[in-house]
Amino acid sequence: MTLTLEDALARDAADPLAPFRQRFHLPKGSDGQPLIYLTGNSLGLQPVETRAEVLSVLDDWAALGVEGHFKARDRWVDYHRPIADRMAPFVGARPHEVTVMNSLTVNLHLLMAAFYRPTAERFKIVIEEHAFPSDRYAVRSHLAWRGLDPDVALIISDTTPEAVATHLVAGDVALVLLGGVNYASGQWLDMERITRMAHDAGAVMGWDLAHAAGNVPLELHAWNVDFAAWCSYKYLNAGPGGPSGVFVHERNAAQTGLTGWWGHDLDDRFTMPDAFRAARGADRFQLSNPGILGLAGLKASLTAFEEAGMAVLRAKSTELTAFLEALVTERLPDDIRILTPRDPDRRGAQLSLRVNGGRGRRVFEHLAANGVVCDWREPDIIRAAPVPLYNSFRDAYVFVERLTAAINSLL
């Protein structure tokens, strides 16, 4: 059966999340029409509510100055705390297991400083093949910092549980640190099973959830994950450089690493004691007071997630990505290879596409010149992310129409 524009419009008419599209600013082309924006896996769109939230912080700063720490409408001294509490359900955590601070790679460094404790017998770190470069750089630097040779102590694994298991047999792995959803392929790893395998082998399990938080359902507490970190500017729509979330399982309550005064218990933080007394839960990993303006963007973005609900978001994401997949397969079977797993349970809101014949970059540039915003990743991957909060089935249809036109233009 050939999918048509009418099919896309009928699905949009039946979509319970369709009204949420109006709550985001959609970039427009030179013709004044919204662009086909399929790169929410790189930078999510701005919620309409964000401006008012940021202006509220600016108004309090203007009116109160430093007194805003305790007298602002939402006082700055613990401004992050309600945000972390609201975010916790979306990663399957208890509120005290989550905090919001810094940026993603900074938090990965802090968490590795706390959880990566190599010994002479157990010192290796496992990361996935095609991990995001920042993760590779961070892990290699920790190994070198500990006086270890990264070429010996770093293990690059395929992303299947079976492949990870082969690296755990020798008993020399101290830490497994993987991306929950691989940025290049869009594969959603079997996080529960891999976490259990790492623990059974005596290793610590950490997750980079940059492409998973706000994208796929997570149960970090139930899965017994040791630690995780994620950014908020992709699927969570907090704005460019938005603050990072951190999860530390409550069973690791005694685990500490590098410390700073904002991780001191708030009850006596401002008495400036000499001895550090850790705040409860993940808040103990905070170092300095956070950027309130950045947090305001995240605060605004969570409202839509709460109103939509993760179950409904996931249901639309599964259907929308499958619709996009069906269109690509139907229209371009000889021109496009889909790198993302075909199993909906092993992917989020992303398809990674490889154009046959080495034409990928030219196809991507043609798309960009014709009102499509997607994502290019070297050496030859076009990433298209149909985000359920603001992308429509019509977006998916028009994208494939223009992708087809781009490929045909290069014949």
Tab-separated table of C-alpha atoms in Angstrom:
chain	number	residue	atom	x	y	z
A	1	MET	CA	0.000	0.000	0.000
A	2	THR	CA	1.367	3.381	-1.009
A	3	LEU	CA	1.394	5.959	1.785
A	4	THR	CA	0.009	9.334	0.782
A	5	LEU	CA	-0.155	12.863	2.118
A	6	GLU	CA	-3.777	12.146	3.014
A	7	ASP	CA	-2.576	9.265	5.215
A	8	ALA	CA	-0.237	11.650	7.022
A	9	LEU	CA	-2.932	14.275	7.513
A	10	ALA	CA	-5.401	11.667	8.808
A	11	ARG	CA	-2.872	10.544	11.408
A	12	ASP	CA	-2.267	14.145	12.428
A	13	ALA	CA	-6.011	14.677	12.838
A	14	ALA	CA	-6.173	11.683	15.214
A	15	ASP	CA	-2.998	12.602	17.124
A	16	PRO	CA	-3.695	13.535	20.784
A	17	LEU	CA	-0.371	15.414	20.896
A	18	ALA	CA	-1.051	17.536	17.804
A	19	PRO	CA	-2.020	20.632	19.884
A	20	PHE	CA	1.412	20.645	21.545
A	21	ARG	CA	2.991	21.716	18.251
A	22	GLN	CA	1.529	25.189	18.807
A	23	ARG	CA	3.450	25.453	22.072
A	24	PHE	CA	6.821	25.555	20.329
A	25	HIS	CA	8.465	28.151	18.139
A	26	LEU	CA	8.909	26.543	14.719
A	27	PRO	CA	11.734	28.116	12.664
A	28	LYS	CA	10.513	29.537	9.372
A	29	GLY	CA	12.013	29.682	5.919
A	30	SER	CA	12.287	32.662	3.597
A	31	ASP	CA	8.719	32.005	2.437
A	32	GLY	CA	7.423	32.462	5.968
A	33	GLN	CA	6.404	28.815	6.287
A	34	PRO	CA	7.681	26.517	9.054
A	35	LEU	CA	10.766	24.532	8.140
A	36	ILE	CA	10.686	20.742	8.351
A	37	TYR	CA	12.638	20.592	11.609
A	38	LEU	CA	13.924	17.072	12.313
A	39	THR	CA	16.938	17.776	14.489
A	40	GLY	CA	15.493	17.777	17.982
A	41	ASN	CA	18.111	15.129	18.759
A	42	SER	CA	20.682	17.925	18.453
A	43	LEU	CA	18.778	20.989	19.713
A	44	GLY	CA	15.130	20.910	20.683
A	45	LEU	CA	12.824	23.758	19.779
A	46	GLN	CA	12.012	26.589	22.153
A	47	PRO	CA	8.761	26.239	24.106
A	48	VAL	CA	6.549	29.317	23.926
A	49	GLU	CA	6.550	29.405	27.753
A	50	THR	CA	10.332	29.757	27.991
A	51	ARG	CA	10.477	33.509	27.389
A	52	ALA	CA	8.169	34.320	30.296
A	53	GLU	CA	10.083	32.027	32.641
A	54	VAL	CA	13.441	33.575	31.753
A	55	LEU	CA	12.018	37.114	31.991
A	56	SER	CA	10.669	36.275	35.441
A	57	VAL	CA	14.203	35.485	36.610
A	58	LEU	CA	15.523	38.668	35.002
A	59	ASP	CA	12.800	40.718	36.694
A	60	ASP	CA	13.661	39.247	40.084
A	61	TRP	CA	17.345	39.945	39.502
A	62	ALA	CA	16.562	43.554	38.533
A	63	ALA	CA	14.310	44.115	41.547
A	64	LEU	CA	16.145	42.159	44.219
A	65	GLY	CA	19.814	41.823	43.286
A	66	VAL	CA	21.546	39.365	45.563
A	67	GLU	CA	18.427	39.068	47.732
A	68	GLY	CA	16.941	36.984	44.946
A	69	HIS	CA	18.745	33.967	46.370
A	70	PHE	CA	16.199	33.885	49.201
A	71	LYS	CA	13.448	36.337	48.181
A	72	ALA	CA	12.813	35.679	44.491
A	73	ARG	CA	9.415	34.256	43.549
A	74	ASP	CA	11.243	30.961	43.103
A	75	ARG	CA	14.259	31.510	45.290
A	76	TRP	CA	17.567	30.840	43.604
A	77	VAL	CA	19.271	29.050	46.481
A	78	ASP	CA	17.330	25.883	45.729
A	79	TYR	CA	15.793	26.806	42.376
A	80	HIS	CA	17.066	23.557	40.892
A	81	ARG	CA	15.375	21.317	43.445
A	82	PRO	CA	11.764	21.385	42.183
A	83	ILE	CA	13.103	20.988	38.643
A	84	ALA	CA	15.039	17.855	39.630
A	85	ASP	CA	11.963	16.513	41.439
A	86	ARG	CA	9.870	17.034	38.290
A	87	MET	CA	12.480	15.446	36.049
A	88	ALA	CA	12.902	12.324	38.185
A	89	PRO	CA	9.790	10.501	36.888
A	90	PHE	CA	10.959	10.887	33.294
A	91	VAL	CA	14.122	8.909	34.030
A	92	GLY	CA	12.500	6.464	36.436
A	93	ALA	CA	14.200	7.810	39.542
A	94	ARG	CA	13.325	8.814	43.071
A	95	PRO	CA	13.519	12.593	43.498
A	96	HIS	CA	16.560	12.629	45.800
A	97	GLU	CA	18.465	10.489	43.254
A	98	VAL	CA	18.387	13.328	40.701
A	99	THR	CA	19.991	16.743	40.600
A	100	VAL	CA	20.574	19.359	37.905
A	101	MET	CA	23.974	21.001	37.488
A	102	ASN	CA	26.789	21.891	35.092
A	103	SER	CA	26.902	20.438	31.584
A	104	LEU	CA	26.966	16.815	30.497
A	105	THR	CA	30.673	16.129	30.023
A	106	VAL	CA	31.541	18.027	33.212
A	107	ASN	CA	29.138	15.752	35.073
A	108	LEU	CA	30.558	12.629	33.463
A	109	HIS	CA	33.985	13.703	34.694
A	110	LEU	CA	32.648	14.296	38.222
A	111	LEU	CA	30.848	10.968	38.284
A	112	MET	CA	33.863	9.058	37.006
A	113	ALA	CA	35.993	10.756	39.660
A	114	ALA	CA	33.620	9.286	42.218
A	115	PHE	CA	32.833	5.867	40.735
A	116	TYR	CA	35.867	4.847	38.718
A	117	ARG	CA	38.207	3.368	41.341
A	118	PRO	CA	40.732	1.209	39.483
A	119	THR	CA	42.842	-1.453	41.157
A	120	ALA	CA	45.771	-3.449	39.860
A	121	GLU	CA	43.414	-6.285	38.961
A	122	ARG	CA	40.315	-4.341	37.893
A	123	PHE	CA	41.015	-1.155	35.932
A	124	LYS	CA	39.499	-1.283	32.445
A	125	ILE	CA	36.611	0.827	31.122
A	126	VAL	CA	34.169	-0.355	28.458
A	127	ILE	CA	32.546	2.135	26.097
A	128	GLU	CA	30.549	1.488	22.951
A	129	GLU	CA	31.682	1.568	19.373
A	130	HIS	CA	30.787	4.938	17.835
A	131	ALA	CA	30.386	6.540	21.253
A	132	PHE	CA	29.974	10.294	21.143
A	133	PRO	CA	33.492	11.779	20.879
A	134	SER	CA	33.196	13.701	24.144
A	135	ASP	CA	32.680	10.426	26.008
A	136	ARG	CA	35.787	8.925	24.411
A	137	TYR	CA	37.846	11.979	25.268
A	138	ALA	CA	36.603	12.029	28.856
A	139	VAL	CA	37.241	8.328	29.455
A	140	ARG	CA	40.703	8.387	27.909
A	141	SER	CA	41.636	11.390	30.020
A	142	HIS	CA	40.551	9.606	33.210
A	143	LEU	CA	42.627	6.587	32.342
A	144	ALA	CA	45.676	8.740	31.620
A	145	TRP	CA	45.043	10.769	34.788
A	146	ARG	CA	45.219	7.526	36.761
A	147	GLY	CA	48.538	6.656	35.117
A	148	LEU	CA	47.022	4.004	32.841
A	149	ASP	CA	47.586	3.541	29.123
A	150	PRO	CA	44.258	4.288	27.396
A	151	ASP	CA	45.215	2.039	24.490
A	152	VAL	CA	45.374	-0.868	26.944
A	153	ALA	CA	42.722	0.010	29.514
A	154	LEU	CA	39.978	1.230	27.173
A	155	ILE	CA	37.730	-1.436	25.626
A	156	ILE	CA	35.572	-0.560	22.623
A	157	SER	CA	32.543	-2.848	22.473
A	158	ASP	CA	29.715	-3.533	20.106
A	159	THR	CA	26.383	-2.460	21.570
A	160	THR	CA	24.662	-5.827	22.029
A	161	PRO	CA	24.506	-7.367	25.509
A	162	GLU	CA	26.282	-10.436	24.173
A	163	ALA	CA	29.195	-8.345	22.917
A	164	VAL	CA	29.492	-6.439	26.203
A	165	ALA	CA	29.438	-9.757	28.080
A	166	THR	CA	32.522	-11.009	26.259
A	167	HIS	CA	34.548	-8.135	27.724
A	168	LEU	CA	33.427	-8.840	31.273
A	169	VAL	CA	34.589	-12.435	31.493
A	170	ALA	CA	38.196	-11.683	32.470
A	171	GLY	CA	37.132	-9.766	35.587
A	172	ASP	CA	39.349	-6.763	34.859
A	173	VAL	CA	36.612	-4.224	34.016
A	174	ALA	CA	36.017	-1.562	36.641
A	175	LEU	CA	33.466	0.559	34.784
A	176	VAL	CA	31.034	0.145	31.902
A	177	LEU	CA	29.986	3.535	30.496
A	178	LEU	CA	27.626	3.421	27.523
A	179	GLY	CA	25.220	5.704	25.705
A	180	GLY	CA	21.621	4.730	26.405
A	181	VAL	CA	20.718	5.664	22.828
A	182	ASN	CA	23.692	5.710	20.495
A	183	TYR	CA	24.000	9.121	18.903
A	184	ALA	CA	25.172	7.836	15.512
A	185	SER	CA	22.844	4.892	14.917
A	186	GLY	CA	19.876	5.774	17.114
A	187	GLN	CA	20.008	2.317	18.707
A	188	TRP	CA	18.440	2.106	22.170
A	189	LEU	CA	20.622	-0.292	24.095
A	190	ASP	CA	19.182	-2.986	26.348
A	191	MET	CA	19.988	-0.947	29.437
A	192	GLU	CA	18.411	-3.194	32.039
A	193	ARG	CA	20.154	-6.342	30.832
A	194	ILE	CA	23.550	-4.719	30.337
A	195	THR	CA	23.381	-3.104	33.790
A	196	ARG	CA	22.647	-6.462	35.382
A	197	MET	CA	25.506	-8.104	33.478
A	198	ALA	CA	27.974	-5.421	34.552
A	199	HIS	CA	27.025	-5.813	38.190
A	200	ASP	CA	27.199	-9.597	38.016
A	201	ALA	CA	30.758	-9.179	36.733
A	202	GLY	CA	31.689	-6.824	39.581
A	203	ALA	CA	31.783	-3.636	37.481
A	204	VAL	CA	30.142	-0.255	38.039
A	205	MET	CA	27.478	0.722	35.473
A	206	GLY	CA	27.116	4.289	34.216
A	207	TRP	CA	25.012	5.661	31.366
A	208	ASP	CA	25.237	8.710	29.145
A	209	LEU	CA	21.593	9.524	28.440
A	210	ALA	CA	22.110	12.530	26.158
A	211	HIS	CA	19.945	10.955	23.446
A	212	ALA	CA	17.718	8.954	25.783
A	213	ALA	CA	16.329	11.403	28.371
A	214	GLY	CA	12.984	12.697	27.162
A	215	ASN	CA	13.137	10.302	24.222
A	216	VAL	CA	12.602	6.776	25.558
A	217	PRO	CA	11.112	5.456	28.820
A	218	LEU	CA	13.746	4.929	31.486
A	219	GLU	CA	13.697	3.120	34.848
A	220	LEU	CA	17.085	3.984	36.310
A	221	HIS	CA	16.198	3.142	39.904
A	222	ALA	CA	14.502	-0.165	39.103
A	223	TRP	CA	17.303	-1.151	36.733
A	224	ASN	CA	19.791	-0.552	39.566
A	225	VAL	CA	21.944	1.821	37.489
A	226	ASP	CA	24.850	3.208	39.514
A	227	PHE	CA	24.969	6.628	37.873
A	228	ALA	CA	23.828	8.472	34.780
A	229	ALA	CA	24.011	11.935	33.269
A	230	TRP	CA	22.204	13.656	30.420
A	231	CYS	CA	21.900	17.020	28.724
A	232	SER	CA	18.622	18.937	28.571
A	233	TYR	CA	18.867	20.766	25.262
A	234	LYS	CA	17.958	17.895	22.918
A	235	TYR	CA	14.660	16.135	23.531
A	236	LEU	CA	14.091	18.090	26.763
A	237	ASN	CA	14.072	21.462	24.941
A	238	ALA	CA	15.780	23.497	27.681
A	239	GLY	CA	17.750	25.689	25.275
A	240	PRO	CA	21.299	25.759	23.885
A	241	GLY	CA	23.771	24.604	26.516
A	242	GLY	CA	20.942	23.827	28.934
A	243	PRO	CA	21.900	22.301	32.291
A	244	SER	CA	22.644	18.628	32.727
A	245	GLY	CA	20.761	16.142	34.836
A	246	VAL	CA	22.492	13.633	37.097
A	247	PHE	CA	21.241	10.388	38.621
A	248	VAL	CA	22.969	8.558	41.463
A	249	HIS	CA	21.229	5.484	42.842
A	250	GLU	CA	20.291	5.798	46.504
A	251	ARG	CA	22.200	2.620	47.352
A	252	ASN	CA	25.341	4.617	46.538
A	253	ALA	CA	24.494	7.239	49.149
A	254	ALA	CA	27.939	7.025	50.719
A	255	GLN	CA	29.770	7.518	47.417
A	256	THR	CA	31.421	10.905	47.091
A	257	GLY	CA	33.978	12.371	44.762
A	258	LEU	CA	35.102	15.921	44.136
A	259	THR	CA	33.232	18.383	46.322
A	260	GLY	CA	32.259	22.042	46.350
A	261	TRP	CA	30.250	24.295	48.644
A	262	TRP	CA	26.954	23.924	46.781
A	263	GLY	CA	27.064	20.196	47.571
A	264	HIS	CA	27.157	20.989	51.282
A	265	ASP	CA	23.900	20.506	53.165
A	266	LEU	CA	21.780	23.638	52.782
A	267	ASP	CA	20.902	23.747	56.488
A	268	ASP	CA	24.324	25.145	57.376
A	269	ARG	CA	25.907	25.884	53.979
A	270	PHE	CA	25.894	29.614	54.600
A	271	THR	CA	27.615	29.341	57.966
A	272	MET	CA	30.697	28.445	55.914
A	273	PRO	CA	31.911	25.507	58.020
A	274	ASP	CA	35.401	24.137	57.490
A	275	ALA	CA	34.245	20.534	57.274
A	276	PHE	CA	32.167	19.380	54.323
A	277	ARG	CA	28.808	17.825	55.216
A	278	ALA	CA	27.179	16.344	52.150
A	279	ALA	CA	23.684	17.276	51.062
A	280	ARG	CA	21.165	14.475	50.732
A	281	GLY	CA	21.083	12.399	47.594
A	282	ALA	CA	22.538	13.455	44.281
A	283	ASP	CA	22.701	17.097	45.409
A	284	ARG	CA	25.967	16.262	47.174
A	285	PHE	CA	27.682	16.197	43.783
A	286	GLN	CA	26.943	19.864	43.123
A	287	LEU	CA	29.962	22.151	43.166
A	288	SER	CA	28.894	25.754	42.632
A	289	ASN	CA	25.642	27.659	42.457
A	290	PRO	CA	23.989	26.934	39.100
A	291	GLY	CA	23.056	29.304	36.302
A	292	ILE	CA	19.462	30.237	37.070
A	293	LEU	CA	18.716	31.533	33.575
A	294	GLY	CA	19.607	28.150	32.092
A	295	LEU	CA	17.535	26.365	34.698
A	296	ALA	CA	14.574	28.599	33.836
A	297	GLY	CA	14.558	27.178	30.317
A	298	LEU	CA	14.439	23.634	31.667
A	299	LYS	CA	11.727	24.555	34.143
A	300	ALA	CA	9.531	25.838	31.322
A	301	SER	CA	10.136	22.852	29.060
A	302	LEU	CA	9.093	20.243	31.618
A	303	THR	CA	5.502	21.508	31.659
A	304	ALA	CA	4.729	20.040	28.246
A	305	PHE	CA	6.277	16.694	29.213
A	306	GLU	CA	4.172	16.525	32.360
A	307	GLU	CA	0.961	17.371	30.527
A	308	ALA	CA	1.610	14.939	27.688
A	309	GLY	CA	2.911	12.054	29.788
A	310	MET	CA	5.786	9.791	28.807
A	311	ALA	CA	3.516	6.892	27.849
A	312	VAL	CA	1.650	8.996	25.266
A	313	LEU	CA	4.889	10.536	24.026
A	314	ARG	CA	6.424	7.126	23.555
A	315	ALA	CA	3.348	5.792	21.760
A	316	LYS	CA	3.416	8.642	19.236
A	317	SER	CA	7.195	8.435	18.896
A	318	THR	CA	6.947	4.759	18.007
A	319	GLU	CA	4.194	5.378	15.440
A	320	LEU	CA	5.792	8.486	13.934
A	321	THR	CA	9.229	6.920	13.535
A	322	ALA	CA	7.640	3.803	12.015
A	323	PHE	CA	5.710	6.006	9.564
A	324	LEU	CA	8.926	7.747	8.529
A	325	GLU	CA	10.663	4.386	8.179
A	326	ALA	CA	7.855	3.028	6.001
A	327	LEU	CA	8.001	6.061	3.713
A	328	VAL	CA	11.779	5.799	3.269
A	329	THR	CA	11.575	2.051	2.626
A	330	GLU	CA	8.709	2.441	0.169
A	331	ARG	CA	10.078	5.386	-1.803
A	332	LEU	CA	13.839	4.869	-1.679
A	333	PRO	CA	14.643	1.162	-1.254
A	334	ASP	CA	17.659	1.290	-3.582
A	335	ASP	CA	19.039	4.659	-2.473
A	336	ILE	CA	18.871	4.729	1.321
A	337	ARG	CA	20.146	2.332	3.933
A	338	ILE	CA	18.550	2.744	7.375
A	339	LEU	CA	21.227	2.218	10.043
A	340	THR	CA	18.867	2.458	13.012
A	341	PRO	CA	17.417	-0.852	14.286
A	342	ARG	CA	14.091	-1.761	12.689
A	343	ASP	CA	12.762	-3.061	16.032
A	344	PRO	CA	10.765	-0.186	17.615
A	345	ASP	CA	11.803	-1.392	21.082
A	346	ARG	CA	15.456	-0.817	20.207
A	347	ARG	CA	15.241	2.777	19.005
A	348	GLY	CA	13.905	6.187	19.947
A	349	ALA	CA	12.757	9.114	17.797
A	350	GLN	CA	15.547	8.895	15.240
A	351	LEU	CA	16.448	7.308	11.938
A	352	SER	CA	20.065	7.374	10.801
A	353	LEU	CA	20.202	7.257	7.022
A	354	ARG	CA	23.082	6.445	4.699
A	355	VAL	CA	22.721	7.484	1.059
A	356	ASN	CA	24.158	4.872	-1.271
A	357	GLY	CA	26.851	5.874	-3.736
A	358	GLY	CA	28.667	8.396	-1.557
A	359	ARG	CA	26.102	11.127	-2.254
A	360	GLY	CA	25.119	11.779	1.341
A	361	ARG	CA	26.703	15.170	1.821
A	362	ARG	CA	25.240	16.554	-1.406
A	363	VAL	CA	21.817	15.184	-0.520
A	364	PHE	CA	22.041	16.788	2.916
A	365	GLU	CA	22.982	20.138	1.416
A	366	HIS	CA	20.093	19.893	-1.051
A	367	LEU	CA	17.704	19.256	1.841
A	368	ALA	CA	19.066	22.236	3.774
A	369	ALA	CA	18.530	24.459	0.730
A	370	ASN	CA	14.930	23.270	0.442
A	371	GLY	CA	13.527	23.882	3.879
A	372	VAL	CA	14.630	20.763	5.764
A	373	VAL	CA	16.642	20.963	8.987
A	374	CYS	CA	18.140	17.588	9.824
A	375	ASP	CA	21.566	16.575	11.014
A	376	TRP	CA	24.812	15.505	9.351
A	377	ARG	CA	27.298	13.297	11.157
A	378	GLU	CA	30.601	12.340	9.620
A	379	PRO	CA	31.461	10.393	7.669
A	380	ASP	CA	28.163	9.790	5.871
A	381	ILE	CA	25.107	9.785	8.148
A	382	ILE	CA	21.981	11.919	7.858
A	383	ARG	CA	20.078	11.847	11.143
A	384	ALA	CA	16.361	12.629	11.104
A	385	ALA	CA	14.579	12.876	14.451
A	386	PRO	CA	10.755	13.072	14.368
A	387	VAL	CA	10.105	14.439	17.878
A	388	PRO	CA	6.598	13.604	19.116
A	389	LEU	CA	5.957	16.861	20.972
A	390	TYR	CA	6.167	19.089	17.921
A	391	ASN	CA	6.748	17.064	14.750
A	392	SER	CA	3.791	15.908	12.677
A	393	PHE	CA	3.161	13.017	10.335
A	394	ARG	CA	2.979	15.624	7.599
A	395	ASP	CA	6.562	16.635	8.511
A	396	ALA	CA	7.669	13.048	7.954
A	397	TYR	CA	5.862	12.863	4.619
A	398	VAL	CA	7.251	16.160	3.315
A	399	PHE	CA	10.750	15.208	4.473
A	400	VAL	CA	10.701	12.020	2.388
A	401	GLU	CA	9.247	13.907	-0.582
A	402	ARG	CA	12.148	16.356	-0.433
A	403	LEU	CA	14.671	13.586	0.261
A	404	THR	CA	13.443	11.832	-2.869
A	405	ALA	CA	13.748	15.049	-4.874
A	406	ALA	CA	17.286	15.592	-3.550
A	407	ILE	CA	18.388	12.099	-4.599
A	408	ASN	CA	16.744	12.374	-7.988
A	409	SER	CA	18.483	15.700	-8.601
A	410	LEU	CA	21.853	13.957	-8.312
A	411	LEU	CA	21.154	11.113	-10.747
